[in-house]
Amino acid sequence: MTVLAIDAGNSKTDVAVVAADGTVVGAARGGGFQPHRTNAAPAVDVLAEAVGRAFAQAGVGAVDHVSACLANADLPVEEEELARALTARRWGSRVDVRNDTFAVLRAGLLEDAEPRGVAVVCGAGVNCAGMLPDGRTARFPAIGRLSGDWGGGGGLAEEAIWFAARAEDGRGGATALMHALPAHFSLPSMYALIEALHLGHIPAVRRHELTPVLFATAADGDPVARALVERMADEVVAMATVALRRLDLLEAEVPVLLGGSVLAARHPQLNDRVRSLLSARTPRALPRVVAERPVLGAALLGLDAVAAPPEVHARVRAHYAAAAAA
């Protein structure tokens, strides 16, 4: 059975058409997927452009199963709405929609026979998902502070700005962030940076550039920056531990996968603390940074759904391993 795999993030979308034997016969990349800003139908239009190119390359007009892992599909009601929108496009006989965290999770699970494990994704935001072979999952709403979340690249940048602003005006303690953050934009002070951000002279999206500055400042020993990095590690481990508990995996030898741009950067202070805390709380957990492309995870989830044999899973994995090596 043929599968259309979709991994749609905030900034880009990857799609792949997988033949019944596991050969990737079509692939394309498109723009970001943001239904929370544009509503479902316009957001799916962005997917349609990439899907059309992948279908053309594959020489098909539809597939048997659509496996879509989508950013901003944070609640079941949102998944259902997006599944209806994708079904209306008639790309496949069956449509399965999940949050894009599941793509990272499934891509990183190297055991295809009975995939089980937990993934924490720390990119622009932070999220966590876990799965068992019987279909049970663990997940979080992950819609920001409203649902109890803290951190991610965007959150860390905001925290860094907050501490640096208070250091400069005297309401807070000293931190090297006060100089490092404005210097990144060649500005003389936090006041100048605040003004530039507030007036839009520096686009809001560029705030994410301050996250690496925070990590560099922490590596240089700044106590405030180090405390923020340590709290991020604490949040990652808290999410992973809760997901493992929900799935009765706290005592199991099971992968805990670390994905997203912040964790994938392998900052020693962050990742070493994550490993240390996991070792203390879940001694048999096996932490690993996910290097595999998330669209592979979407494809594997689709192959799971159609009960594809192991050699088909292996062929898809080999395709993306070869692409990464190239």
Coordinates of C-alpha atoms in Angstrom, one line a residue:
M1 CA 0.0 0.0 0.0
T2 CA 1.3 3.5 -0.9
V3 CA 1.8 6.2 1.8
L4 CA 2.0 9.9 1.6
A5 CA 4.1 11.2 4.5
I6 CA 3.8 14.8 5.6
D7 CA 6.0 16.5 8.2
A8 CA 4.8 20.1 8.5
G9 CA 6.6 22.5 10.8
N10 CA 6.1 26.2 11.5
S11 CA 8.8 27.2 9.0
K12 CA 8.9 24.4 6.4
T13 CA 7.1 21.3 5.2
D14 CA 8.6 18.0 3.9
V15 CA 6.5 15.5 2.0
A16 CA 7.3 12.0 0.6
V17 CA 5.5 9.4 -1.5
V18 CA 6.4 5.9 -0.4
A19 CA 5.6 3.0 -2.7
A20 CA 4.4 -0.4 -1.5
D21 CA 7.9 -1.8 -1.4
G22 CA 9.3 1.1 0.6
T23 CA 10.9 3.1 -2.2
V24 CA 10.6 6.8 -1.9
V25 CA 9.3 7.7 -5.3
G26 CA 8.5 11.4 -4.8
A27 CA 9.5 14.1 -2.4
A28 CA 9.2 17.9 -2.1
R29 CA 9.6 20.7 0.4
G30 CA 7.2 23.5 1.0
G31 CA 6.5 26.5 3.2
G32 CA 5.5 26.6 6.9
F33 CA 2.3 25.3 8.3
Q34 CA 0.5 27.7 10.5
P35 CA -3.3 26.9 10.9
H36 CA -3.4 28.9 14.1
R37 CA -2.8 32.1 12.1
T38 CA -4.5 31.3 8.8
N39 CA -7.2 28.7 9.7
A40 CA -7.2 25.1 8.5
A41 CA -8.1 25.4 4.8
P42 CA -5.5 28.1 3.9
A43 CA -2.8 26.2 5.8
V44 CA -3.6 23.1 3.9
D45 CA -3.2 25.1 0.7
V46 CA 0.5 25.4 1.6
L47 CA 0.7 21.6 2.0
A48 CA -1.1 21.1 -1.3
E49 CA 1.7 22.8 -3.3
A50 CA 4.4 20.5 -2.0
V51 CA 2.1 17.4 -2.2
G52 CA 1.4 18.3 -5.9
R53 CA 5.0 18.4 -6.7
A54 CA 5.7 15.1 -4.9
F55 CA 2.8 13.4 -6.6
A56 CA 4.0 14.6 -10.0
Q57 CA 7.5 13.3 -9.4
A58 CA 6.0 9.9 -8.3
G59 CA 3.5 9.8 -11.2
V60 CA 0.5 9.3 -9.0
G61 CA -2.7 11.2 -8.2
A62 CA -3.4 9.7 -4.8
V63 CA -2.2 7.1 -2.3
D64 CA -3.7 4.5 0.0
H65 CA -2.8 6.2 3.3
V66 CA -1.9 9.8 4.3
S67 CA 0.3 10.1 7.4
A68 CA 0.4 13.8 8.4
C69 CA 2.5 15.0 11.4
L70 CA 1.6 18.7 11.7
A71 CA 2.8 21.6 13.8
N72 CA 0.0 23.4 15.7
A73 CA -2.1 20.2 15.8
D74 CA -1.9 20.4 19.6
L75 CA -5.3 19.3 20.7
P76 CA -7.4 16.3 19.5
V77 CA -10.1 18.7 18.3
E78 CA -7.5 20.4 16.1
E79 CA -6.3 17.1 14.7
E80 CA -9.8 16.2 13.8
E81 CA -10.4 19.5 12.0
L82 CA -7.2 19.2 10.1
A83 CA -7.9 15.5 9.2
R84 CA -11.2 16.7 7.7
A85 CA -9.4 19.3 5.7
L86 CA -6.9 16.8 4.4
T87 CA -9.6 14.2 3.7
A88 CA -11.4 16.8 1.5
R89 CA -8.3 17.0 -0.7
R90 CA -8.7 13.3 -1.6
W91 CA -4.9 12.6 -1.4
G92 CA -5.6 9.2 0.1
S93 CA -8.2 6.7 1.1
R94 CA -7.3 7.1 4.8
V95 CA -5.9 10.1 6.7
D96 CA -4.1 10.0 10.0
V97 CA -3.2 13.4 11.6
R98 CA -0.9 13.8 14.6
N99 CA 1.2 16.5 16.2
D100 CA 4.6 16.9 14.6
T101 CA 6.3 15.7 17.8
F102 CA 5.2 12.2 16.9
A103 CA 7.3 12.4 13.7
V104 CA 10.5 13.1 15.7
L105 CA 9.6 10.3 18.1
R106 CA 8.9 7.7 15.4
A107 CA 12.0 8.7 13.4
G108 CA 14.2 8.2 16.4
L109 CA 12.8 4.9 17.4
L110 CA 15.1 2.4 15.7
E111 CA 13.1 -0.6 16.6
D112 CA 10.3 -1.0 14.0
A113 CA 8.8 -4.2 15.2
E114 CA 7.4 -2.8 18.5
P115 CA 8.2 0.9 18.6
R116 CA 8.0 2.4 22.1
G117 CA 9.6 5.4 23.7
V118 CA 9.3 9.1 24.5
A119 CA 10.6 12.2 22.7
V120 CA 11.0 15.7 23.9
V121 CA 11.3 18.3 21.2
C122 CA 12.8 21.6 22.1
G123 CA 12.9 24.0 19.1
A124 CA 11.0 27.3 19.0
G125 CA 8.8 25.8 21.7
V126 CA 8.8 22.7 23.7
N127 CA 6.7 19.5 23.5
C128 CA 6.8 15.9 24.4
A129 CA 5.1 12.7 23.2
G130 CA 5.3 9.0 23.9
M131 CA 4.0 5.9 22.3
L132 CA 3.5 2.2 22.8
P133 CA 3.1 -0.6 20.3
D134 CA -0.5 -1.1 21.3
G135 CA -1.4 2.4 20.1
R136 CA -1.4 4.1 23.5
T137 CA 0.2 7.5 23.6
A138 CA 1.2 10.2 26.1
R139 CA 1.1 13.9 25.1
F140 CA 0.8 17.4 26.3
P141 CA -1.3 20.3 25.0
A142 CA 1.9 22.3 24.5
I143 CA 0.3 25.6 23.6
G144 CA 2.6 27.8 25.7
R145 CA 2.3 29.2 29.2
L146 CA -1.5 28.7 29.0
S147 CA -0.9 24.9 29.2
G148 CA 2.0 25.2 31.8
D149 CA 4.9 25.1 29.3
W150 CA 8.2 26.9 29.8
G151 CA 11.1 27.4 27.5
G152 CA 11.9 26.4 24.0
G153 CA 14.1 28.6 21.9
G154 CA 11.5 31.4 21.9
G155 CA 10.9 31.2 25.6
L156 CA 14.6 31.2 26.4
A157 CA 15.1 34.3 24.3
E158 CA 12.3 36.1 26.1
E159 CA 13.7 35.1 29.5
A160 CA 17.1 36.3 28.5
I161 CA 15.8 39.7 27.4
W162 CA 13.8 40.0 30.7
F163 CA 16.8 39.4 32.9
A164 CA 19.1 41.6 30.8
A165 CA 16.6 44.5 30.8
R166 CA 16.3 44.4 34.6
A167 CA 20.0 44.2 35.0
E168 CA 20.5 47.4 32.9
D169 CA 17.8 49.5 34.6
G170 CA 18.7 48.4 38.2
R171 CA 15.7 46.3 39.1
G172 CA 17.6 43.0 38.8
G173 CA 21.0 41.6 39.4
A174 CA 24.0 41.8 37.1
T175 CA 24.3 39.5 34.1
A176 CA 26.6 39.5 31.1
L177 CA 23.4 39.1 29.0
M178 CA 22.9 42.9 29.4
H179 CA 25.8 43.4 27.0
A180 CA 25.7 40.2 25.0
L181 CA 22.2 40.5 23.7
P182 CA 22.3 44.0 22.2
A183 CA 25.8 43.4 20.9
H184 CA 24.4 40.6 18.8
F185 CA 22.5 43.2 16.8
S186 CA 25.3 45.8 17.0
L187 CA 23.4 47.9 19.4
P188 CA 24.9 49.8 22.4
S189 CA 22.4 48.9 25.2
M190 CA 19.4 46.9 26.2
Y191 CA 17.3 50.1 26.0
A192 CA 18.3 50.3 22.3
L193 CA 17.4 46.7 21.8
I194 CA 14.1 47.0 23.5
E195 CA 13.2 50.0 21.4
A196 CA 14.2 48.3 18.2
L197 CA 12.1 45.2 19.0
H198 CA 9.1 47.2 20.2
L199 CA 9.1 49.5 17.1
G200 CA 9.6 46.6 14.7
H201 CA 13.0 47.7 13.5
I202 CA 14.2 44.2 14.4
P203 CA 11.5 41.8 13.3
A204 CA 10.0 39.6 16.1
V205 CA 11.2 36.4 14.4
R206 CA 14.8 37.5 14.9
R207 CA 14.4 37.2 18.7
H208 CA 15.2 33.5 18.2
E209 CA 18.8 34.5 17.3
L210 CA 19.3 35.4 20.9
T211 CA 19.0 31.8 22.1
P212 CA 22.5 30.8 20.9
V213 CA 23.8 34.0 22.6
L214 CA 22.2 32.8 25.8
F215 CA 24.0 29.5 25.6
A216 CA 27.3 31.1 24.7
T217 CA 27.0 33.4 27.7
A218 CA 26.1 30.5 29.9
A219 CA 29.2 28.6 28.7
D220 CA 31.3 31.6 29.7
G221 CA 30.0 31.1 33.2
D222 CA 27.4 33.8 33.7
P223 CA 25.2 32.7 36.6
V224 CA 21.9 34.1 35.2
A225 CA 22.4 32.5 31.8
R226 CA 23.5 29.2 33.4
A227 CA 20.4 29.1 35.6
L228 CA 18.1 29.5 32.5
V229 CA 19.9 26.7 30.7
E230 CA 19.6 24.5 33.8
R231 CA 15.9 25.2 34.1
M232 CA 15.4 24.2 30.5
A233 CA 17.1 20.9 31.2
D234 CA 14.8 20.5 34.2
E235 CA 11.7 21.1 32.0
V236 CA 12.9 18.6 29.4
V237 CA 13.3 15.9 32.1
A238 CA 10.0 16.7 33.8
M239 CA 8.1 16.2 30.5
A240 CA 9.9 13.0 29.7
T241 CA 9.4 11.6 33.2
V242 CA 5.7 12.4 33.2
A243 CA 5.3 10.8 29.8
L244 CA 7.2 7.7 30.9
R245 CA 5.1 7.4 34.0
R246 CA 1.8 7.7 32.0
L247 CA 3.0 4.8 29.8
D248 CA 4.2 2.7 32.7
L249 CA 7.8 2.9 31.3
L250 CA 9.6 4.5 34.2
E251 CA 11.4 1.2 35.1
A252 CA 11.8 0.0 31.4
E253 CA 14.9 0.2 29.2
V254 CA 13.4 2.6 26.7
P255 CA 14.6 5.4 24.4
V256 CA 14.2 9.0 25.5
L257 CA 14.7 10.9 22.3
L258 CA 15.9 14.5 22.3
G259 CA 14.9 16.5 19.2
G260 CA 14.4 20.1 17.9
S261 CA 17.0 22.7 17.2
V262 CA 17.9 23.5 20.8
L263 CA 18.6 19.9 21.9
A264 CA 20.0 18.9 18.5
A265 CA 22.6 21.6 18.9
R266 CA 24.1 19.5 21.7
H267 CA 25.0 22.3 24.1
P268 CA 27.0 20.5 26.7
Q269 CA 25.5 22.2 29.8
L270 CA 21.9 21.5 28.6
N271 CA 22.3 18.0 27.3
D272 CA 24.7 16.8 30.0
R273 CA 22.3 18.0 32.7
V274 CA 19.4 16.3 30.9
R275 CA 21.3 13.0 30.8
S276 CA 22.3 13.4 34.5
L277 CA 18.8 14.1 35.7
L278 CA 17.3 11.3 33.6
S279 CA 19.9 8.9 35.0
A280 CA 18.8 9.8 38.5
R281 CA 15.1 9.6 37.9
T282 CA 14.8 6.8 35.3
P283 CA 18.0 4.9 35.4
R284 CA 17.2 2.5 32.6
A285 CA 16.2 5.3 30.1
L286 CA 18.4 5.5 27.0
P287 CA 18.7 9.2 26.0
R288 CA 19.7 9.9 22.4
V289 CA 19.7 13.0 20.2
V290 CA 17.5 12.5 17.1
A291 CA 19.5 13.0 13.9
E292 CA 16.9 11.4 11.6
R293 CA 14.7 13.7 9.5
P294 CA 11.1 14.0 10.9
V295 CA 9.5 13.2 7.6
L296 CA 11.0 9.7 8.0
G297 CA 9.0 9.4 11.2
A298 CA 5.8 10.4 9.3
A299 CA 6.5 7.7 6.7
L300 CA 7.2 5.1 9.3
L301 CA 3.9 5.9 11.1
G302 CA 2.1 5.5 7.8
L303 CA 3.8 2.1 7.3
D304 CA 2.9 1.1 10.8
A305 CA -0.7 1.9 10.0
V306 CA -0.8 -0.2 6.9
A307 CA 1.0 -3.1 8.6
A308 CA 4.0 -3.0 6.2
P309 CA 6.5 -5.7 6.6
P310 CA 10.0 -5.0 8.2
E311 CA 11.8 -4.9 4.9
V312 CA 9.6 -2.0 3.8
H313 CA 10.5 0.0 6.9
A314 CA 14.1 -0.8 6.4
R315 CA 14.1 0.4 2.8
V316 CA 12.6 3.8 3.8
R317 CA 15.2 4.1 6.6
A318 CA 18.0 3.3 4.2
H319 CA 16.8 6.0 1.8
Y320 CA 17.0 8.7 4.4
A321 CA 20.3 7.4 5.8
A322 CA 21.7 7.6 2.3
A323 CA 20.3 11.1 1.8
A324 CA 21.8 12.3 5.1
A325 CA 25.2 10.8 4.2
A326 CA 25.2 12.5 0.9

